[in-house]
Short mmCIF file of C-alpha atoms in Angstrom, two decimals:
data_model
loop_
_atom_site.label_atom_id
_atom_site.label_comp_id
_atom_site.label_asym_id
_atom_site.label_seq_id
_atom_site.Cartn_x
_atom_site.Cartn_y
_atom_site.Cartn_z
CA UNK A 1138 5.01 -7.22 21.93
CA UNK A 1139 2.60 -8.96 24.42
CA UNK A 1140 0.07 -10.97 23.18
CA UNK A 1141 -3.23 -12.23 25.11
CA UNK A 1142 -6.03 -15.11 24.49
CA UNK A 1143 -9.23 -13.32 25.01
CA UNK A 1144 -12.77 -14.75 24.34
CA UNK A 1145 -14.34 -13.29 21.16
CA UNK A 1146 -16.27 -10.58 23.01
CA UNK A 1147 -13.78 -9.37 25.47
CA UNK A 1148 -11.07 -9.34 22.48
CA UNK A 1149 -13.64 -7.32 20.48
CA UNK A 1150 -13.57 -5.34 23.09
CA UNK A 1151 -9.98 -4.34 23.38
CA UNK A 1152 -10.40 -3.70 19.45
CA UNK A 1153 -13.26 -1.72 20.02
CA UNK A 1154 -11.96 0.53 22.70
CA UNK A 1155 -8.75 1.32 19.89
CA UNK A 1156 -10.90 1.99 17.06
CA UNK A 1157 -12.72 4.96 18.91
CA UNK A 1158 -9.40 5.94 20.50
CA UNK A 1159 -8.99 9.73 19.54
CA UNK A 1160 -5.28 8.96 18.54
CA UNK A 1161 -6.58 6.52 15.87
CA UNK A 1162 -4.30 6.88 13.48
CA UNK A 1163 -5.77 3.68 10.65
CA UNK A 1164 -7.50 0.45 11.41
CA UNK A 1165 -7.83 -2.32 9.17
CA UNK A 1166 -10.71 -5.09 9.14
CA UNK A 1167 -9.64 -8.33 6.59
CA UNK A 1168 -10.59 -12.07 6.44
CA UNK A 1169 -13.51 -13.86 7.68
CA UNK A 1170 -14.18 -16.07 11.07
CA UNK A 1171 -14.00 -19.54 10.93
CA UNK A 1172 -17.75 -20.90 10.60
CA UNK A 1173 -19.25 -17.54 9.53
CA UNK A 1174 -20.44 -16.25 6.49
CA UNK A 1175 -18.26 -13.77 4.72
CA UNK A 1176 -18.69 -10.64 5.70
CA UNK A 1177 -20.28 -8.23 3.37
CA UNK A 1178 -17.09 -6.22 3.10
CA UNK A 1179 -13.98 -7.43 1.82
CA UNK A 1180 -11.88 -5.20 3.91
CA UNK A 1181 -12.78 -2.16 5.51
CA UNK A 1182 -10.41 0.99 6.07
CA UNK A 1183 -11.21 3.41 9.26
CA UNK A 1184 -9.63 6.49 10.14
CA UNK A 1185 -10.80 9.91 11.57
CA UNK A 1186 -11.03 13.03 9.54
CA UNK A 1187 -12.10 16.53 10.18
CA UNK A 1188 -14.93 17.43 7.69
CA UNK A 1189 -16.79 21.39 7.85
CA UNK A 1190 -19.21 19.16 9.59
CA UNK A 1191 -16.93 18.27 12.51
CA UNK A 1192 -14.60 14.90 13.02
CA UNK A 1193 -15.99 11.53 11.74
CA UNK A 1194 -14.55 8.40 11.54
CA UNK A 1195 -13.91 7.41 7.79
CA UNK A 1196 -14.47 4.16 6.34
CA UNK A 1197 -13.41 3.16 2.70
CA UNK A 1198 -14.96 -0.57 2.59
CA UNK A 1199 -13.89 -2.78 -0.34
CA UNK A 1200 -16.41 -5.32 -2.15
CA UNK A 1201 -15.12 -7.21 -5.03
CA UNK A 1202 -14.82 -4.20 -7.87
CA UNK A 1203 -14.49 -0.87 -5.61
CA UNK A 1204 -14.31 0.95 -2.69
CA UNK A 1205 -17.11 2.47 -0.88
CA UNK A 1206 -16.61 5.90 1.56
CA UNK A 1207 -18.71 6.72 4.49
CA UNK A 1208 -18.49 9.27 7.14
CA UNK A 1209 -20.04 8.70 10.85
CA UNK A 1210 -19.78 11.60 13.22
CA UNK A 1211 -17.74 11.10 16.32
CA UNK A 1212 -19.52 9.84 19.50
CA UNK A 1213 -22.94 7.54 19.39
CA UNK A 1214 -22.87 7.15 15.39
CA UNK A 1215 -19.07 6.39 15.12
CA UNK A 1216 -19.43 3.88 17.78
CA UNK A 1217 -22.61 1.92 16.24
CA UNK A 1218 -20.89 1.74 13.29
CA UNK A 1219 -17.75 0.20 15.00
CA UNK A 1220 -20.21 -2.26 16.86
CA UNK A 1221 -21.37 -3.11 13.07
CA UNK A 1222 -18.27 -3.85 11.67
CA UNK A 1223 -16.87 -5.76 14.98
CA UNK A 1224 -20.32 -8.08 14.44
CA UNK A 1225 -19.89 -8.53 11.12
CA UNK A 1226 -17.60 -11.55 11.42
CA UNK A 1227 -14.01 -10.25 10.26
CA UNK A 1228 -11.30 -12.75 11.19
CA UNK A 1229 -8.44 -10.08 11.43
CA UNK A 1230 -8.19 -6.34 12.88
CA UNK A 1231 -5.05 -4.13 12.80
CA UNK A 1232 -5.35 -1.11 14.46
CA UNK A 1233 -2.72 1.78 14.77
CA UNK A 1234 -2.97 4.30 17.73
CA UNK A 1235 -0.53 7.15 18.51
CA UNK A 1236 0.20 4.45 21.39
CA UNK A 1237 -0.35 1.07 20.78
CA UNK A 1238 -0.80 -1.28 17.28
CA UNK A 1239 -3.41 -3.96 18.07
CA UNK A 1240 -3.74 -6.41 15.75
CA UNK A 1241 -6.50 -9.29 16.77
CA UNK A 1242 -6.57 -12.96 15.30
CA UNK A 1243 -9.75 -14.89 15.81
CA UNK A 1244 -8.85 -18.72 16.09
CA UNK A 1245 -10.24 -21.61 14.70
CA UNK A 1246 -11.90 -22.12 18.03
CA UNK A 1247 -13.28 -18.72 17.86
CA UNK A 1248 -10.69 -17.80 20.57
CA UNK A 1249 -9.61 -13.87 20.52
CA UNK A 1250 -5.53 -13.64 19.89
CA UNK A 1251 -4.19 -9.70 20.40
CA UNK A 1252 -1.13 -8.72 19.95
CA UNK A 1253 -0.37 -4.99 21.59
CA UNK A 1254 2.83 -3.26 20.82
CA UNK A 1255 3.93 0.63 21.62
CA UNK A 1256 2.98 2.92 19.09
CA UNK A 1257 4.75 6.43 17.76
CA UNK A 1258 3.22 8.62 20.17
CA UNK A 1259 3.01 7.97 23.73
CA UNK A 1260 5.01 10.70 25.61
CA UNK A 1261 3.28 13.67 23.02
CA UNK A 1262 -0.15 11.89 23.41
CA UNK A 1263 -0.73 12.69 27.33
CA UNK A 1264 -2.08 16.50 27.44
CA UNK A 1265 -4.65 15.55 24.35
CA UNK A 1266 -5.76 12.00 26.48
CA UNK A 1267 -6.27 14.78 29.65
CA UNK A 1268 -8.11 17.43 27.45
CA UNK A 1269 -10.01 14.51 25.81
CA UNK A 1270 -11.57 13.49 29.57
CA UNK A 1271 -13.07 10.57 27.53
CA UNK A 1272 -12.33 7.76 25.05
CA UNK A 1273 -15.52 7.34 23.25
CA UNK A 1274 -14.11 9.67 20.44
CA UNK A 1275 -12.13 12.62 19.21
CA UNK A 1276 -12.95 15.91 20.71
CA UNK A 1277 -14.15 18.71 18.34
CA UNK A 1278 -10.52 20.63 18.54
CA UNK A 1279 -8.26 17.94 16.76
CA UNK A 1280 -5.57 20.58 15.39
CA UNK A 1281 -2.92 19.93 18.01
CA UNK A 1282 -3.54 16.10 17.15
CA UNK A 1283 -2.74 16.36 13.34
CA UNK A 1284 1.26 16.52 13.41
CA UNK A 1285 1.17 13.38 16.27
CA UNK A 1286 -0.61 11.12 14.56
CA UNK A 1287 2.28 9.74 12.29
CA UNK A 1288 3.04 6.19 10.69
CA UNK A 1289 7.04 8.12 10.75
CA UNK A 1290 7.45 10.36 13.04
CA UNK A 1291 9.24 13.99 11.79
CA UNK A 1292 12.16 13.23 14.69
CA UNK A 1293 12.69 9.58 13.07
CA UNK A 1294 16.03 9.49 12.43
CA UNK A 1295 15.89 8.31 8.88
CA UNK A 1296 14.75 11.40 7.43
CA UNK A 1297 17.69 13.24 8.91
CA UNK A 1298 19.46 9.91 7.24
CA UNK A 1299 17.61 10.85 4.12
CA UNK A 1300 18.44 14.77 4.29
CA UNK A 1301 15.00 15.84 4.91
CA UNK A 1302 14.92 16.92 8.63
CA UNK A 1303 17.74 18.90 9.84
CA UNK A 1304 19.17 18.77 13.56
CA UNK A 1305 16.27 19.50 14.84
CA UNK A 1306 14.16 16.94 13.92
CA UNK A 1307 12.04 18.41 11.78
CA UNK A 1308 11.61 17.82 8.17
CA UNK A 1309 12.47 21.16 6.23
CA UNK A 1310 9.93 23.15 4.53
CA UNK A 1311 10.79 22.83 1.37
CA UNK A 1312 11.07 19.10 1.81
CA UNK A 1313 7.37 18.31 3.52
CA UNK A 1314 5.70 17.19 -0.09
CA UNK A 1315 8.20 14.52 0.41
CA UNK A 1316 7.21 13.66 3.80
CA UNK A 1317 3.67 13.67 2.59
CA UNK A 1318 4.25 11.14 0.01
CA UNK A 1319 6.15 8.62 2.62
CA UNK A 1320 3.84 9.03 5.05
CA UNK A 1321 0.56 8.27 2.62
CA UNK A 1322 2.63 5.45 1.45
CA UNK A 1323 3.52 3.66 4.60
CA UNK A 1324 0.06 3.68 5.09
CA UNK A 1325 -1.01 2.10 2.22
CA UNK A 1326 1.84 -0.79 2.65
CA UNK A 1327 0.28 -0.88 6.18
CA UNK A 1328 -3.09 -1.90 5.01
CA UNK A 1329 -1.98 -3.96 2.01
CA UNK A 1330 0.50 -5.90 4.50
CA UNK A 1331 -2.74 -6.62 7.13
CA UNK A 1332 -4.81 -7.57 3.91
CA UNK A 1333 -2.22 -9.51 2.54
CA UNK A 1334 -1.60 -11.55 5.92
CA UNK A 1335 -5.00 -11.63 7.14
CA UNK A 1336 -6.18 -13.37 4.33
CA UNK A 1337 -3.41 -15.99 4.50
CA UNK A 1338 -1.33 -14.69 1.46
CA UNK A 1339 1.81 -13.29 3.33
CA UNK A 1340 3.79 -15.59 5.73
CA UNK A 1341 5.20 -14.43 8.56
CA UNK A 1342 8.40 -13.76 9.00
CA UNK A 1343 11.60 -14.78 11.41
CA UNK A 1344 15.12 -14.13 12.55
CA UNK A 1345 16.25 -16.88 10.17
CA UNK A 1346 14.18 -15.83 7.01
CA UNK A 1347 12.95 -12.44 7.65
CA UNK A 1348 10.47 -10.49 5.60
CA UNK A 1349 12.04 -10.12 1.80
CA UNK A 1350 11.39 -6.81 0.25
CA UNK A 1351 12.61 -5.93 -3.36
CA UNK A 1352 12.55 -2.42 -5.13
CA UNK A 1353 12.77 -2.41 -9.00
CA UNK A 1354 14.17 1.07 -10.11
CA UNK A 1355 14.76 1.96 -6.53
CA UNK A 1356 16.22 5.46 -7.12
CA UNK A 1357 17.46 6.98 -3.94
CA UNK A 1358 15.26 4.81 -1.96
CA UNK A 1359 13.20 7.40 -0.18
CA UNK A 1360 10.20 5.06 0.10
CA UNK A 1361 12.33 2.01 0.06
CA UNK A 1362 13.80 2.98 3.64
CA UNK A 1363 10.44 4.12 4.63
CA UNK A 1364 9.35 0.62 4.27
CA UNK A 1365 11.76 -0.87 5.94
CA UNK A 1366 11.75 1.53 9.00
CA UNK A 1367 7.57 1.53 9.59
CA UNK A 1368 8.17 -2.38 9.16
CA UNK A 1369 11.22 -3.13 11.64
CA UNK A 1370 10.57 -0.06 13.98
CA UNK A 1371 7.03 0.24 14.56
CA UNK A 1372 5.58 -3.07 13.13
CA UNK A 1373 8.84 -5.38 14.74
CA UNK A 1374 9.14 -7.43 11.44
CA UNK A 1375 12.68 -8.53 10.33
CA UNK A 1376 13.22 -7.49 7.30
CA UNK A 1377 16.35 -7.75 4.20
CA UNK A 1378 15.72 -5.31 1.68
CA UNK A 1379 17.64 -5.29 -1.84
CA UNK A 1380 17.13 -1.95 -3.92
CA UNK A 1381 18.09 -2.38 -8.02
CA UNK A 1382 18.77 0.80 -10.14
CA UNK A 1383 20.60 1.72 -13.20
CA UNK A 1384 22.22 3.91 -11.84
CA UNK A 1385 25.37 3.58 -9.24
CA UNK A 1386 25.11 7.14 -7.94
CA UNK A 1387 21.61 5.29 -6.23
CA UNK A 1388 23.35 2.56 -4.73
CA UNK A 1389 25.96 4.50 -3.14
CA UNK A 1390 23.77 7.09 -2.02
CA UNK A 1391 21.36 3.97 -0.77
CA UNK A 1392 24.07 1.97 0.59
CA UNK A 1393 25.43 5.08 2.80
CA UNK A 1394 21.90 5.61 4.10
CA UNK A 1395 21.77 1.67 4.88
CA UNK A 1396 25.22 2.09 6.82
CA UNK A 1397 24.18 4.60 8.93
CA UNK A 1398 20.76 3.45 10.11
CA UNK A 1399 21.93 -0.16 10.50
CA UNK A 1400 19.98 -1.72 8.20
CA UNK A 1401 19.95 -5.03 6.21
CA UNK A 1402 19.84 -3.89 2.93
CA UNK A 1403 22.15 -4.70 -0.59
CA UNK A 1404 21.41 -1.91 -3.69
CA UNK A 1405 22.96 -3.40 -6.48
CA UNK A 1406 23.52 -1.42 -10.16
CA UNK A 1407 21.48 -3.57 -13.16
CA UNK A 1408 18.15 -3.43 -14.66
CA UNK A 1409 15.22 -4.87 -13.47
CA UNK A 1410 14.88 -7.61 -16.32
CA UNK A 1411 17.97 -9.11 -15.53
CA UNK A 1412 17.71 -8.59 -11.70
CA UNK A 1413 18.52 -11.97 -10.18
CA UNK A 1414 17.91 -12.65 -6.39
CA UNK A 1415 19.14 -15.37 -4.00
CA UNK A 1416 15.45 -16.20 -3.58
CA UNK A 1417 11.70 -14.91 -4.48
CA UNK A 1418 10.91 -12.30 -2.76
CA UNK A 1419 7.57 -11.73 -0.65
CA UNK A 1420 7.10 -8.24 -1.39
CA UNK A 1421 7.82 -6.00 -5.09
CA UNK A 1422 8.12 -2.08 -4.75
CA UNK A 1423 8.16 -0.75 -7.99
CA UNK A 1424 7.71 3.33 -7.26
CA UNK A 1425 7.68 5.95 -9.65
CA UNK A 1426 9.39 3.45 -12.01
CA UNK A 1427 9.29 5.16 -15.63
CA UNK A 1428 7.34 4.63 -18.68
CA UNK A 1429 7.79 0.41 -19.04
CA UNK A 1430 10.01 -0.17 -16.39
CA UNK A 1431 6.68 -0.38 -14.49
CA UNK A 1432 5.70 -3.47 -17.03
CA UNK A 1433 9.31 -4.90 -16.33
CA UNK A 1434 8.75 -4.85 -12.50
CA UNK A 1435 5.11 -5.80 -12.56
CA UNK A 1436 6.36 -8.69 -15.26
CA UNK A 1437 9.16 -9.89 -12.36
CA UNK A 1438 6.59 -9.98 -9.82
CA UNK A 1439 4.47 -12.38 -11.75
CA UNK A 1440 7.47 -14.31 -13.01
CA UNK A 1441 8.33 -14.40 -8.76
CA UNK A 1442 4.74 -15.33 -7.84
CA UNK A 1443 5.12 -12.22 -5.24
CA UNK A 1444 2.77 -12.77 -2.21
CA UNK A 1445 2.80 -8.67 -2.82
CA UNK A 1446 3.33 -6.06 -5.25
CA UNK A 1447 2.81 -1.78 -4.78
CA UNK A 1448 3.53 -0.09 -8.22
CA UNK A 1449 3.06 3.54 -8.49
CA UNK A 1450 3.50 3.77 -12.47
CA UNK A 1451 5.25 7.15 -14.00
CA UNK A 1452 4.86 8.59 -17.14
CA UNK A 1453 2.96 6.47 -19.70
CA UNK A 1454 4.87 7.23 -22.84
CA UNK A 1455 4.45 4.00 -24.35
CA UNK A 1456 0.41 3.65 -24.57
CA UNK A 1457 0.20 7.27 -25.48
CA UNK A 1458 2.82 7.18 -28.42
CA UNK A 1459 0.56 3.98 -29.59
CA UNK A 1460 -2.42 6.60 -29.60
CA UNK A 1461 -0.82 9.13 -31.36
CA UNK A 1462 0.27 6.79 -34.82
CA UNK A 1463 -3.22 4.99 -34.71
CA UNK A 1464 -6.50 6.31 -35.57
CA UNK A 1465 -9.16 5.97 -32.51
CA UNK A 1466 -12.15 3.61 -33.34
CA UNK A 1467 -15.38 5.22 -33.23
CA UNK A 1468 -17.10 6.81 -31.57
CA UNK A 1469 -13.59 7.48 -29.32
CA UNK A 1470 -11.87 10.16 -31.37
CA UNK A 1471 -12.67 12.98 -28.84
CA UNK A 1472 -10.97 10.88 -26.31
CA UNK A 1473 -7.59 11.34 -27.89
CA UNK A 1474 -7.83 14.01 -30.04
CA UNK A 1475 -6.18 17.24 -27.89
CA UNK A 1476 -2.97 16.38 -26.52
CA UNK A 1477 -3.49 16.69 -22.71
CA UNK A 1478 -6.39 14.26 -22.97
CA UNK A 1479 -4.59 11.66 -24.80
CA UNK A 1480 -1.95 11.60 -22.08
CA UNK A 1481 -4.70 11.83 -19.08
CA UNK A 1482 -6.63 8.65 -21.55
CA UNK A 1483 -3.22 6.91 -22.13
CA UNK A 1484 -2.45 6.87 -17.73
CA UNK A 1485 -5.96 5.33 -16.84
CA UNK A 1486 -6.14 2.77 -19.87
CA UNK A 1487 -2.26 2.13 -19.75
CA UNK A 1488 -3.19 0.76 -15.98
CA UNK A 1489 -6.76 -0.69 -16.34
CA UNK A 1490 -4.55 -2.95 -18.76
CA UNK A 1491 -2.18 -3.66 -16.18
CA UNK A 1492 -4.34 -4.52 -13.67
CA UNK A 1493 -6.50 -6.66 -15.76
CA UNK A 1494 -3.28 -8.73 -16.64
CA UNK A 1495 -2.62 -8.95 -12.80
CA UNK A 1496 -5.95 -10.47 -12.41
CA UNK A 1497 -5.23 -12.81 -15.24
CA UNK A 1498 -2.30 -14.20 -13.38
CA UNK A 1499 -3.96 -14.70 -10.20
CA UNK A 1500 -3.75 -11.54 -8.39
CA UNK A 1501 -6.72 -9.37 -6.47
CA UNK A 1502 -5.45 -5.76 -8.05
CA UNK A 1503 -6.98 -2.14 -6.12
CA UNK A 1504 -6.20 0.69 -8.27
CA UNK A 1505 -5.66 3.53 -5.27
CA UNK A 1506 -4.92 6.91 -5.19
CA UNK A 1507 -1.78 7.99 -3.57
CA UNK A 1508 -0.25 11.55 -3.39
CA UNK A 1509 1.68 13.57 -5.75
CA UNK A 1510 5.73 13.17 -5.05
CA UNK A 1511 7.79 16.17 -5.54
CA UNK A 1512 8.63 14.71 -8.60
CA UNK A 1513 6.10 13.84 -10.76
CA UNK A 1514 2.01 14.21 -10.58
CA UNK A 1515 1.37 10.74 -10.98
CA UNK A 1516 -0.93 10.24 -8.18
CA UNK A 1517 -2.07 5.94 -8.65
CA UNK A 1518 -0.80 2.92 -7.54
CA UNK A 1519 -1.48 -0.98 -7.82
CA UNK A 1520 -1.97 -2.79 -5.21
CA UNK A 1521 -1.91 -6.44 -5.77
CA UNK A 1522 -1.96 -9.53 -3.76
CA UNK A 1523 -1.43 -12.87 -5.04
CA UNK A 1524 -4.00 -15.47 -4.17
CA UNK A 1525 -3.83 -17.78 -6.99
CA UNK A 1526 -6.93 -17.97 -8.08
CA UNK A 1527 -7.48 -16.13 -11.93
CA UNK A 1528 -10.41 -13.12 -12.47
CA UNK A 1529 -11.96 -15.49 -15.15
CA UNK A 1530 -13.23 -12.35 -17.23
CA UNK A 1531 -10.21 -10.57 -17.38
CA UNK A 1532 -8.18 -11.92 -20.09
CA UNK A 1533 -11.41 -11.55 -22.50
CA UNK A 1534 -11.65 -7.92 -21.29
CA UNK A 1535 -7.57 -7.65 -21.64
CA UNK A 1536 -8.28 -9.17 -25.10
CA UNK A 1537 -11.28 -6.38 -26.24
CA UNK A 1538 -9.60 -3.35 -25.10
CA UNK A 1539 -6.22 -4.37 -27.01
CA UNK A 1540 -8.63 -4.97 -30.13
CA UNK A 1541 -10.39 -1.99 -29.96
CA UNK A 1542 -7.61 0.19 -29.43
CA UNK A 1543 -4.78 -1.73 -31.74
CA UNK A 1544 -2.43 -1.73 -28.79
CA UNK A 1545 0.09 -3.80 -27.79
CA UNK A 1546 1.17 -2.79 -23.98
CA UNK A 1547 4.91 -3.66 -23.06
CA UNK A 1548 3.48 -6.09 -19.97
CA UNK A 1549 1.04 -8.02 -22.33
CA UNK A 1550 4.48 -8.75 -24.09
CA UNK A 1551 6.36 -9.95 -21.23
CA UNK A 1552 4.17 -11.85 -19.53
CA UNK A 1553 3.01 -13.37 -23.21
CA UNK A 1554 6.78 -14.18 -23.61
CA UNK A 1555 7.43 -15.48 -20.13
CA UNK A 1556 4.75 -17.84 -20.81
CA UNK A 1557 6.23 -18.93 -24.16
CA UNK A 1558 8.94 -19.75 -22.68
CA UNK A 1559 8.21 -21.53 -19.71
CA UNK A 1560 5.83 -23.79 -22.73
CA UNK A 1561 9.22 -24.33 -24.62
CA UNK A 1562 11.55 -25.80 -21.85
#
């Protein structure tokens, strides 16, 4: 990875030039500059998409509650909106081509830092650069682009690893929903990791002490290793992984797949309460975890002070039993009354709980979408970072909606018992 001191302009710039590169694959914008106001935006998301109207750049930009989507077209709109968000005084840019990963630091002297690595894509990006003839933006026929543009490459060998390509290098059909998933969520860890360390919350790691990811009910680690391969391969992070399940058929399966792509990982059989780890971890995967063993990761990562924490909760069982034994307070009966809407009413308040408990403990929670696995049709996850600093309303909004309801959710427990006992000793 090369990096370069730029002054501001020229360094926004380089950015600039990335961010309307037709092999954009996601961009994020994070942080503030030194002696600026914030900007509007907390973070802004930016990646192009092919709409009936033609290809736009996308932007999903985050104030304090929720996300905001706009589309620009490509050429002279895309580009003054890029010249709006590069003047709007963001400290930190990551930006992912299908040939390079810029990310850009802006110094407390107001000094441009870039970083340039290779991306995924060089060799297969050449004929589309040529037919482009131009890097102001996409061209209107982006079809040949679409399979290119990946976070994980089909050919990567850890889906061969992971028994969904074959020799070929290409995932099987009846094994793309898969691909789909790991690919939407290694770009969701991408942005959360350039949010997280662009706003000061994720250290950097080294050699020595290298970058420690845990997964709670880890399964057979099809997004764990996806993690750890976008990290170490394409992002050049060192990284020690440790995978927990119940069950030992995982950690065998796991611990193969760690033997044959060389990488630093333990799987170890227990449950996720009595997980114990050689030391905090800076980043909690909890995906597809079922029914509480969401709350039980979620209650760890609180318990570790995680810099990080993506949960993708499955199945709410526990909420929606609660629902079923207690009568709904008025004027809410409709809400739980049929079956199918009970369960669909027991998922969204089930996690509006959880993330208001996150913000009680001093963590900025997103609620996201993220695709369907081939497994279940849970489609959310939480994305929280840790900054310390408590959502002052949310434990009297916690507090109503447990009232109202008569609930008592499995995470309000543990954290309300972790806290007990950290009181008694």
């Amino acid at each position: 990875m090369s990096s370069t001191t730029y002054p501001l302009a020229e360094g926004l710039a380089v950015v600039r030039e990335h961010l309307l590169d037709p092999g954009l694959v996601r961009a994020v914008a994070s942080g503030r500059q030194r002696g600026r106001d914030a900007p509007r935006w907390r973070r802004v998301e930016l990646r192009w998409v092919d709409l009936k109207a033609g290809t736009h750049l996308q932007a999903v930009a985050y104030d304090a509650t929720q996300a905001h989507t706009s589309n620009h077209a490509a050429g002279e709109p895309a580009g003054a909106y890029v010249d709006e968000l590069l003047a709007a005084g963001f400290g930190n840019w990551h930006v992912t081509t299908d040939l390079a990963v810029v990310q850009l630091r802006i110094t407390k002297k107001g000094l441009a830092v870039v970083h340039i690595a290779a991306g995924t894509g060089a060799s297969a990006r050449a004929g589309a650069a040529a037919a482009e003839g131009n890097r102001g933006g996409p061209g209107a026929n982006r079809s040949h682009d679409r399979a290119k543009r990946r976070l994980l490459p089909e050919d990567d060998p850890l889906f061969a690893a992971l028994g969904l390509a074959g020799k070929d290098g290409r995932v099987k059909p009846s094994r793309q929903a898969k691909y789909r998933q790991i690919e939407e969520f290694v770009a969701l860890l991408e942005a959360a990791i350039a949010d997280a360390t662009g706003s000061g919350q994720l250290r950097t790691p080294t050699e020595d002490d290298p970058l420690r990811i845990v997964d709670l009910g880890c399964g057979n680690g099809y997004l764990t290793f996806a993690a750890q391969r976008y990290l170490t391969e394409r992002r050049g992070l060192p990284v020690r992984l440790t995978g927990v399940d119940v069950k030992d058929q995982s950690r065998r399966h796991n611990q193969a797949v760690a033997t044959e792509l060389g990488v630093d990982a333990d799987f170890v059989v227990g449950s996720i309460e009595g997980a114990e780890l050689p030391q905090p971890p800076d980043i909690v995967l909890a995906l597809h975890a079922c029914d509480t063993a969401t709350d039980e990761a979620l209650a760890r990562a609180v318990g570790w002070r995680a810099p990080l924490v993506l949960a993708a909760p499955c199945c709410h069982h526990d909420i929606a039993a609660q629902l079923r034994r207690r009568p709904a307070p008025a004027p809410y009966a409709a809400l739980v009354r049929d079956g199918i809407l009970r369960e669909r009413f027991a998922d969204t308040l089930t996690d509006a709980l959880r993330a208001l408990l996150l913000r009680g403990h001093g963590y900025r929670v997103e609620v996201v979408e993220f695709v369907d696995s081939a497994h279940t049709p849970r489609n959310t996850l939480l994305r929280a970072v840790r900054t310390g600093v408590t959502d002052p309303a949310a434990p009297a909004e916690y507090d109503e909606l447990v009232a109202t309801w008569s609930l008592t959710p499995r995470l309000g427990a543990l954290l309300g018992a972790a806290e007990r006992s950290v009181r008694d000793t």
